[in-house]
Amino acid sequence: IPAEESEDEPAAGEERPDTRLSEQDMAGGDHERSKEGAVAKETDGDGQREGQEAEQPDRTLATSNKPRKKKKKRKTKKNSAGETVEDNDLEDIDSLLERIEDPRLAPQSQGGITTDSRPLLYVEHRNLNPENELKRYFGARAVLGDQRPRQRQRQYVRSMWLTAPKNTWPRYSKTGNTMQLLDTRRGVQHFTFEHHREYQQVQFKFLDAVESMDPNNIVLLLQMNPYHVDSLLQLSDVCRMQEDQEMARDLIERALYSLECAFHPVFSLTSGTCRLDYRQPENRAFFLALFKHLMFLEKRGCPRTALEFCKLILSLDPENDPLCVLLLIDFLSLRAREYTFLTRLFQEWESHRNLSQLPNFAFSVPLAYFFLSQQEERPELERSQARERAARLIQLALIMFPSVLMPLLDHCSVQPDARVASHPFFGLNAQISQSPALNQLTSLYVGRTHALWKEPAVMAWLEPHVHEVLRMVEARDALVQEAEHKRKIRYQSAPRNIYRHIILSEMKEATAALPLEVTSQPVMGFDPLPPLDSIVSYTRPERTSHPSNESTLSLFFRSLLPNFNLQGDIRHDGDDEAGAAQDLNQGVNRLMAAMRDMLANIQFQEPPRDDNPEGDGDWD
């Protein structure tokens, strides 16, 4: 067909309406119109094509029955056909995306149904990209700038969800880190990362580099293995301590890219039904990389994207929550103005997780209800209900955790009135009498979220409820006595995941309250406070040389000859006396051979001969 069109150039203007007609026929399946259009097209032309009159209807019929792939040939010839092909291709792309997404969830998101009909920890792919959030704030032109022409030359063609690969990164190759599906129970799939033999060897070299306490050794290891995840995590901490935030963030993104390339084909980020066990050391890097990336996103001003990553971490192990992101998710929800999600999380999980016993949820949930009551676009009934819930919950929070109020007002630079400042319920005694574990939780919340309470409207809403709580305290209300009893029984010691969260968050208010047993032990950035019940799949081999057990003479010769080994390459258990004696004789022989080798290689430099005793008297 393209060959015939190129031959009949004078009739190009007449072909356009016929082409549109044939496109409509192909979409509707009307073959008679295509026959008439083809015959009319030939009768209007020259008499040279009369012999093709019998063939043309058959060709038109054949084209109408062909799949849509043939339309791409007309894209360069005709604008009208090209526009039709573009629309059809876009429809094909949309249909493919619908098939890729979960069939139970995708129609809901396209139908405009609110997120309440989705699972609580449902993650949207578009919310994992911080550029989408920045575009909503500043516009696409301000965010992208001159990056659009560069993307055409990008050598990475693989599309990723967690991070976008950069041109400055080394080319990715398989590292030996893979993901396996363990089992599926009650609709929940359990996965795990596995280290192959070559990756284990790199891991052993990394542990040696960490023990050397020299970051240059990790840099050298990354030059040979640019996508070793633990090296990227550890070096990112080093860069962050050196105030190189850009490089630290880039290393974390590269670690996420390496981990995503190792995903199992069935592993889904959005379903919320994929699990990873933090007790296995191979899985911890994924948790830590997501958490560190989340913290960089929050500092970058992308709280909505950070909230999506926080939901992703929580969905990997919601029962145990190894990084205790429940202490963070309320802050991100408030910053991203996702008040409905926070209140829904509190309603659905309060019955089995007792979220009201955490200070962050006790104060953040009523604050979310207050912000909902201030939204004028909501119906008046919903606003009044939110206002009532906010009043009831903030009073319960002040009764349960009275030690939060004064530090919160101090961080907000607000001076309380004389009645509140002088009352012992909110005074210094409330902070001193609480347990160290509760002090860590309250210090973490105040240090993290005090900026959200600085608004004058929030303080105006908080003030009458503080006075109402003082009235209940003076009236010896039963709620006050019950809360005091709960504080004495609970919060005796914090679990290990809370300590891990405080270390990763680096909030100085909470870090100062950590116990001595946590601060006295070394904390590594690639594995802070590993679980006590870790599931070890492979162990690091013991080193073949033990210099501490060698004699002084052996250490002396080792300093001269680093390759010298008194005990040889093969070590014995020492049970057989004859073998031990033979091993000793071999060691002595090696020592004597090393001494002879050293003495034979020693050369003494002769002093310069005085051929001219009188000399010329000149000195250099």
JSON list of C-alpha atoms in Angstrom, two decimals, residues 12 45 57 77 113 117 246 273 307 323 332-333 370 395 498 506 541:
[
{"chain": "A", "resi": 12, "resn": "ALA", "atom": "CA", "xyz": [-2.28, 12.81, -2.70]},
{"chain": "A", "resi": 45, "resn": "GLY", "atom": "CA", "xyz": [-7.32, 8.36, -11.40]},
{"chain": "A", "resi": 57, "resn": "PRO", "atom": "CA", "xyz": [-10.89, -4.53, -2.96]},
{"chain": "A", "resi": 77, "resn": "LYS", "atom": "CA", "xyz": [2.94, 9.34, 5.61]},
{"chain": "A", "resi": 113, "resn": "ILE", "atom": "CA", "xyz": [-13.04, 5.81, 44.65]},
{"chain": "A", "resi": 117, "resn": "SER", "atom": "CA", "xyz": [-11.70, 1.31, 49.95]},
{"chain": "A", "resi": 246, "resn": "GLU", "atom": "CA", "xyz": [24.48, 14.90, 48.24]},
{"chain": "A", "resi": 273, "resn": "THR", "atom": "CA", "xyz": [1.11, -8.62, 51.22]},
{"chain": "A", "resi": 307, "resn": "LEU", "atom": "CA", "xyz": [5.13, 8.69, 53.91]},
{"chain": "A", "resi": 323, "resn": "LEU", "atom": "CA", "xyz": [12.61, -0.28, 62.64]},
{"chain": "A", "resi": 332, "resn": "LEU", "atom": "CA", "xyz": [4.93, 12.20, 58.11]},
{"chain": "A", "resi": 333, "resn": "SER", "atom": "CA", "xyz": [1.14, 11.98, 57.81]},
{"chain": "A", "resi": 370, "resn": "PHE", "atom": "CA", "xyz": [-8.38, 19.27, 64.61]},
{"chain": "A", "resi": 395, "resn": "GLN", "atom": "CA", "xyz": [-7.58, 15.48, 76.98]},
{"chain": "A", "resi": 498, "resn": "ILE", "atom": "CA", "xyz": [12.74, 1.42, 69.60]},
{"chain": "A", "resi": 506, "resn": "GLU", "atom": "CA", "xyz": [19.55, 10.75, 65.25]},
{"chain": "A", "resi": 541, "resn": "PRO", "atom": "CA", "xyz": [35.34, -18.07, 58.02]}
]
